[in-house]
mmCIF file of C-alpha atoms in Angstrom:
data_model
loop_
_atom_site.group_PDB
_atom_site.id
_atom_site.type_symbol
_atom_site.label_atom_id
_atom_site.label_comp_id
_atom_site.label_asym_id
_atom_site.label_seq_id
_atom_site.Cartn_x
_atom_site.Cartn_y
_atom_site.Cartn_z
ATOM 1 C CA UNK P 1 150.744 83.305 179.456
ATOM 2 C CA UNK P 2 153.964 84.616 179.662
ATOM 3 C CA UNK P 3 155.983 84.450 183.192
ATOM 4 C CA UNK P 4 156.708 88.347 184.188
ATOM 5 C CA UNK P 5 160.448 87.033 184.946
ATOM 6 C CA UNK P 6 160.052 85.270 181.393
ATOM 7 C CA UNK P 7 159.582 88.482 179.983
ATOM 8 C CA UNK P 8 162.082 90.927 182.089
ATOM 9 C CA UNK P 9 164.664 88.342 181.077
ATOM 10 C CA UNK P 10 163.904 88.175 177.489
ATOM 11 C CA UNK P 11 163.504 91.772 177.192
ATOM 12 C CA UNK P 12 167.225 92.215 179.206
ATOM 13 C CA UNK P 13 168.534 90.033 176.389
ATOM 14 C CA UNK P 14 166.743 91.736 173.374
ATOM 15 C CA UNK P 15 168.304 95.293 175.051
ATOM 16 C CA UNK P 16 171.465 94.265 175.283
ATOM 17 C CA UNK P 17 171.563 92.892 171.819
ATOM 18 C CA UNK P 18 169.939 95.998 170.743
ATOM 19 C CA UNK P 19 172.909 98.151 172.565
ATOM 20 C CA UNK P 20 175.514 95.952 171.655
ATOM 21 C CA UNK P 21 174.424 96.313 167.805
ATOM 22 C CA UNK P 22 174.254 99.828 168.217
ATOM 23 C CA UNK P 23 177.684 100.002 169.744
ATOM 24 C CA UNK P 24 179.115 98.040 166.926
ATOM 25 C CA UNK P 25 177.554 100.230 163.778
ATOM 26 C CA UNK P 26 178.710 103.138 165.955
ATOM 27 C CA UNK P 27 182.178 102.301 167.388
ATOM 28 C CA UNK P 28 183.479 98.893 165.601
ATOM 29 C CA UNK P 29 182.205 99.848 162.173
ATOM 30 C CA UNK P 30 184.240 103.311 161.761
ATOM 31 C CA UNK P 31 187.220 100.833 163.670
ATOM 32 C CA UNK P 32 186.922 98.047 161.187
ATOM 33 C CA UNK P 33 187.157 100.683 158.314
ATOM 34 C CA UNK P 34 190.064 102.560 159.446
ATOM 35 C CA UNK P 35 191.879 99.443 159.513
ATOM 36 C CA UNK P 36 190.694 98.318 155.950
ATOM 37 C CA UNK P 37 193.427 101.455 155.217
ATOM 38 C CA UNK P 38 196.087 99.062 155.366
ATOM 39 C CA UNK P 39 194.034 97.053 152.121
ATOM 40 C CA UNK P 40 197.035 95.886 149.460
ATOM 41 C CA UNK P 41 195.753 98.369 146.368
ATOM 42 C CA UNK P 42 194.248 95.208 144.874
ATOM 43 C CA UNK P 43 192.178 94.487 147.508
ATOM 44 C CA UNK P 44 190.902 98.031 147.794
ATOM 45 C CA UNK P 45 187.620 97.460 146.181
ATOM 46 C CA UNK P 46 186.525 95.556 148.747
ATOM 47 C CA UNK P 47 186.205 97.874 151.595
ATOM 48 C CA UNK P 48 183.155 99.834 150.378
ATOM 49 C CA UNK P 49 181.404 96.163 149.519
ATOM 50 C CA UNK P 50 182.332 94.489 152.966
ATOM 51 C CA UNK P 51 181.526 97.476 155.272
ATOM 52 C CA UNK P 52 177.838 97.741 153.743
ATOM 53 C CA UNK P 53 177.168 93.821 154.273
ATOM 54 C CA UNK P 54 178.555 94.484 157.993
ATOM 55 C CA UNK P 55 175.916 97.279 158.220
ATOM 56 C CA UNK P 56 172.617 95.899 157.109
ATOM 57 C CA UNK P 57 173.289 92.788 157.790
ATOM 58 C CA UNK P 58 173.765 94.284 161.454
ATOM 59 C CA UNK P 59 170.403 96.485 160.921
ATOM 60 C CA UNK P 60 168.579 93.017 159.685
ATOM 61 C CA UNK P 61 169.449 91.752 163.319
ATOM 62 C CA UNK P 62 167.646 95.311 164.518
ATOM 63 C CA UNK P 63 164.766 94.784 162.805
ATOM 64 C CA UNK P 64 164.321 91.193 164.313
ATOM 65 C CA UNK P 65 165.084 92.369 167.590
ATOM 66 C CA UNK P 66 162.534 94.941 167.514
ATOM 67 C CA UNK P 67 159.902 92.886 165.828
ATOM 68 C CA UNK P 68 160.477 89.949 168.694
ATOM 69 C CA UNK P 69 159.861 92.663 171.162
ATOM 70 C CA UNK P 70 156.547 93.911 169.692
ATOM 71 C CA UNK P 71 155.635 90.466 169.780
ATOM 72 C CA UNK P 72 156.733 89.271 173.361
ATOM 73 C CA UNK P 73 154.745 92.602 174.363
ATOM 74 C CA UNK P 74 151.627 91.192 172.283
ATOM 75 C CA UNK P 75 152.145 87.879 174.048
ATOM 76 C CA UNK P 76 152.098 89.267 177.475
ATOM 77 C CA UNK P 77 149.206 91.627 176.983
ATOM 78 C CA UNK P 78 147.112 88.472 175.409
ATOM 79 C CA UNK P 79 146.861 89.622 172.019
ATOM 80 C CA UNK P 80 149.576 87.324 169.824
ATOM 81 C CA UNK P 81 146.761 85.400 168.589
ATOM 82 C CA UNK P 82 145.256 88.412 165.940
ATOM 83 C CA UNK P 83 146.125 89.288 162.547
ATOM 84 C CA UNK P 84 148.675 91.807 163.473
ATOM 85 C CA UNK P 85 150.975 89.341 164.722
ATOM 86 C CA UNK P 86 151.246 88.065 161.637
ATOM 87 C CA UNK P 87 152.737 91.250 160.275
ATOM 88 C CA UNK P 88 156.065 91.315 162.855
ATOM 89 C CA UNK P 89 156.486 87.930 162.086
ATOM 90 C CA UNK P 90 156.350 88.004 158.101
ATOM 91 C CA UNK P 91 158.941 91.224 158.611
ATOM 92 C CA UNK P 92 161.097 88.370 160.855
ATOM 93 C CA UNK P 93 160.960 86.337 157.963
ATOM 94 C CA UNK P 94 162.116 88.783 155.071
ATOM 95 C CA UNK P 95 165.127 90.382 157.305
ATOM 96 C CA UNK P 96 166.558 86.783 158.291
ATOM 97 C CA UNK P 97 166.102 86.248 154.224
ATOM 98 C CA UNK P 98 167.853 89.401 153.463
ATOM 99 C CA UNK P 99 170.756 88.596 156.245
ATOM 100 C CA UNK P 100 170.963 85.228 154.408
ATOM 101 C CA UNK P 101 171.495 86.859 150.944
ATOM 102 C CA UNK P 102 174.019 89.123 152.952
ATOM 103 C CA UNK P 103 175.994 86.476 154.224
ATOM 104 C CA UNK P 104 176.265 84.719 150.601
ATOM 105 C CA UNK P 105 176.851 88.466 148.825
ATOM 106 C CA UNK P 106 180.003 88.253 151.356
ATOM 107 C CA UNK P 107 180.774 84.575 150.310
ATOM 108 C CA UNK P 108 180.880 85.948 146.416
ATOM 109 C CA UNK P 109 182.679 89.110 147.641
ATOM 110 C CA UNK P 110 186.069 87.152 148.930
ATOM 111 C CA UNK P 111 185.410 84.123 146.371
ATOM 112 C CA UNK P 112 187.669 85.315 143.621
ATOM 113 C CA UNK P 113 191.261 85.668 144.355
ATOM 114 C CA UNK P 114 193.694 84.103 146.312
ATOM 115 C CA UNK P 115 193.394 85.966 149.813
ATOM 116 C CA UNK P 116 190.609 83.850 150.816
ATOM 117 C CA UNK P 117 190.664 80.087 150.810
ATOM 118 C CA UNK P 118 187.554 77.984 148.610
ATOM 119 C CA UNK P 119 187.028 76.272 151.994
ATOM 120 C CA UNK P 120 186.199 79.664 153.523
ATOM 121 C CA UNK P 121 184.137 80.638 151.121
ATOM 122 C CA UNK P 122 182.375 77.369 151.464
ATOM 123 C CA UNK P 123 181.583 77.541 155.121
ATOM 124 C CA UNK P 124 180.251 81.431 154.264
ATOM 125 C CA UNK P 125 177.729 79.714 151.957
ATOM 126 C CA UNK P 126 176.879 77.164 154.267
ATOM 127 C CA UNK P 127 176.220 80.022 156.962
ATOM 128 C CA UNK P 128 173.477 81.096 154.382
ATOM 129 C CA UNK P 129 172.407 78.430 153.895
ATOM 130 C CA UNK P 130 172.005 77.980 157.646
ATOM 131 C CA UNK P 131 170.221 81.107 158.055
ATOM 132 C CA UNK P 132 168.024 80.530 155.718
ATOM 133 C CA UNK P 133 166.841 77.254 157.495
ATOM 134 C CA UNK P 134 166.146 79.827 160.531
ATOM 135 C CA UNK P 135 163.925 82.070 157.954
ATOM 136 C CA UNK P 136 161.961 78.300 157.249
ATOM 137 C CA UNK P 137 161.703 77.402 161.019
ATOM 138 C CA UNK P 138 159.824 80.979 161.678
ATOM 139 C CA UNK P 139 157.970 80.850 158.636
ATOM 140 C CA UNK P 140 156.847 76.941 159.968
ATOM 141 C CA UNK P 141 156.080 79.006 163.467
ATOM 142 C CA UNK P 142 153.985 81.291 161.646
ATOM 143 C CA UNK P 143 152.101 78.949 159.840
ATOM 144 C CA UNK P 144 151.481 77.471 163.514
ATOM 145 C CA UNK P 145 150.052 80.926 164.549
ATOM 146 C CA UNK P 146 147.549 80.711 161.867
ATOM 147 C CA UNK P 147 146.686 77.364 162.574
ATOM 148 C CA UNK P 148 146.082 78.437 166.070
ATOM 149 C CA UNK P 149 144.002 82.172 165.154
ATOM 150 C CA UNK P 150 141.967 79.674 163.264
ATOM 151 C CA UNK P 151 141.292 77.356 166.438
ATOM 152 C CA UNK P 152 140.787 80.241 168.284
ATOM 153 C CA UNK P 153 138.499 82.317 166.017
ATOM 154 C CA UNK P 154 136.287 78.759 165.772
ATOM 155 C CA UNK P 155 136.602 78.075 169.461
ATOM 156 C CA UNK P 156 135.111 81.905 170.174
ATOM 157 C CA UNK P 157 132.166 80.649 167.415
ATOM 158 C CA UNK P 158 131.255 77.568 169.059
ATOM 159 C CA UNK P 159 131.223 79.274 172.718
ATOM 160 C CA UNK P 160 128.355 81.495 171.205
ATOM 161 C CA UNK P 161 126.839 79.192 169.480
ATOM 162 C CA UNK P 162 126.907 77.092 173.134
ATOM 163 C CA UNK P 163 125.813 80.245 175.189
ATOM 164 C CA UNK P 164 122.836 80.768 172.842
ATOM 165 C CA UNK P 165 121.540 77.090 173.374
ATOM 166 C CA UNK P 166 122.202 77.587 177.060
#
């Protein structure tokens, strides 16, 4: 189990995360596109394109952040090991996937043209390609949860089985 000052701390993390996410869709967002007014005309069109990646690729971090919570709550009241685990984690899974196609929609955003450098746009991709490796590691953990449902569903079995022979 879970420490209680395990789970205060996490949960003090995954708040200010949560408040600092929220502070930047509702402060740094409007900021960041108020200063996009001083775009060059042919680098207009990318204002509309950039500001939505910033935004859902800021609400895919929400989404994590909220499912990690349910689950560190399911941990600490015993229950992570059931079927409904498995659907915060497969929602982990497909927002870290969609902040990965994000981050490579921004990397073919600022790949034409001569503002941004092919070296740039290079380490963008490999950022994708990074998160994407984090959307295999959880999807690894969550084959581990089954594994261990399993273990635990058969473990439950065989202590009947025992207490009916006893």
């Amino acid at each position: 189990m879970m420490g209680k000052l395990t789970v205060l701390g996490l949960r003090g993390v995954l708040v200010a995360l949560l408040g600092g996410s929220l502070f930047t869709q509702l402060v740094m967002v409007p900021l960041l596109n108020a200063d996009m007014n001083d775009l060059r005309p042919e680098m207009a069109y990318l204002r509309v394109p950039f500001l939505t990646i910033v935004v859902l690729g800021i609400v895919a971090a929400q989404v994590v952040l909220v499912c990690v919570w349910r689950l560190v709550s399911m941990v600490r009241r015993g229950t992570v090991f059931s079927p409904t685990a498995f659907r915060y984690v497969d929602v982990v899974i497909g927002a870290v996937v969609a902040a990965a196609l994000l981050v490579f929609a921004l990397a073919v955003l600022l790949a034409p043209g001569e503002p941004v450098p092919p070296g740039m746009v290079l380490l963008i991709c490999g950022g994708a390609v990074a998160i994407l490796g984090v959307a295999l590691v959880v999807l690894v953990l969550r084959m581990l949860l089954a594994q261990a449902i399993a273990r635990d569903v058969e473990a439950t079995r065989m202590r009947a089985e025992l207490d009916e022979v006893i």
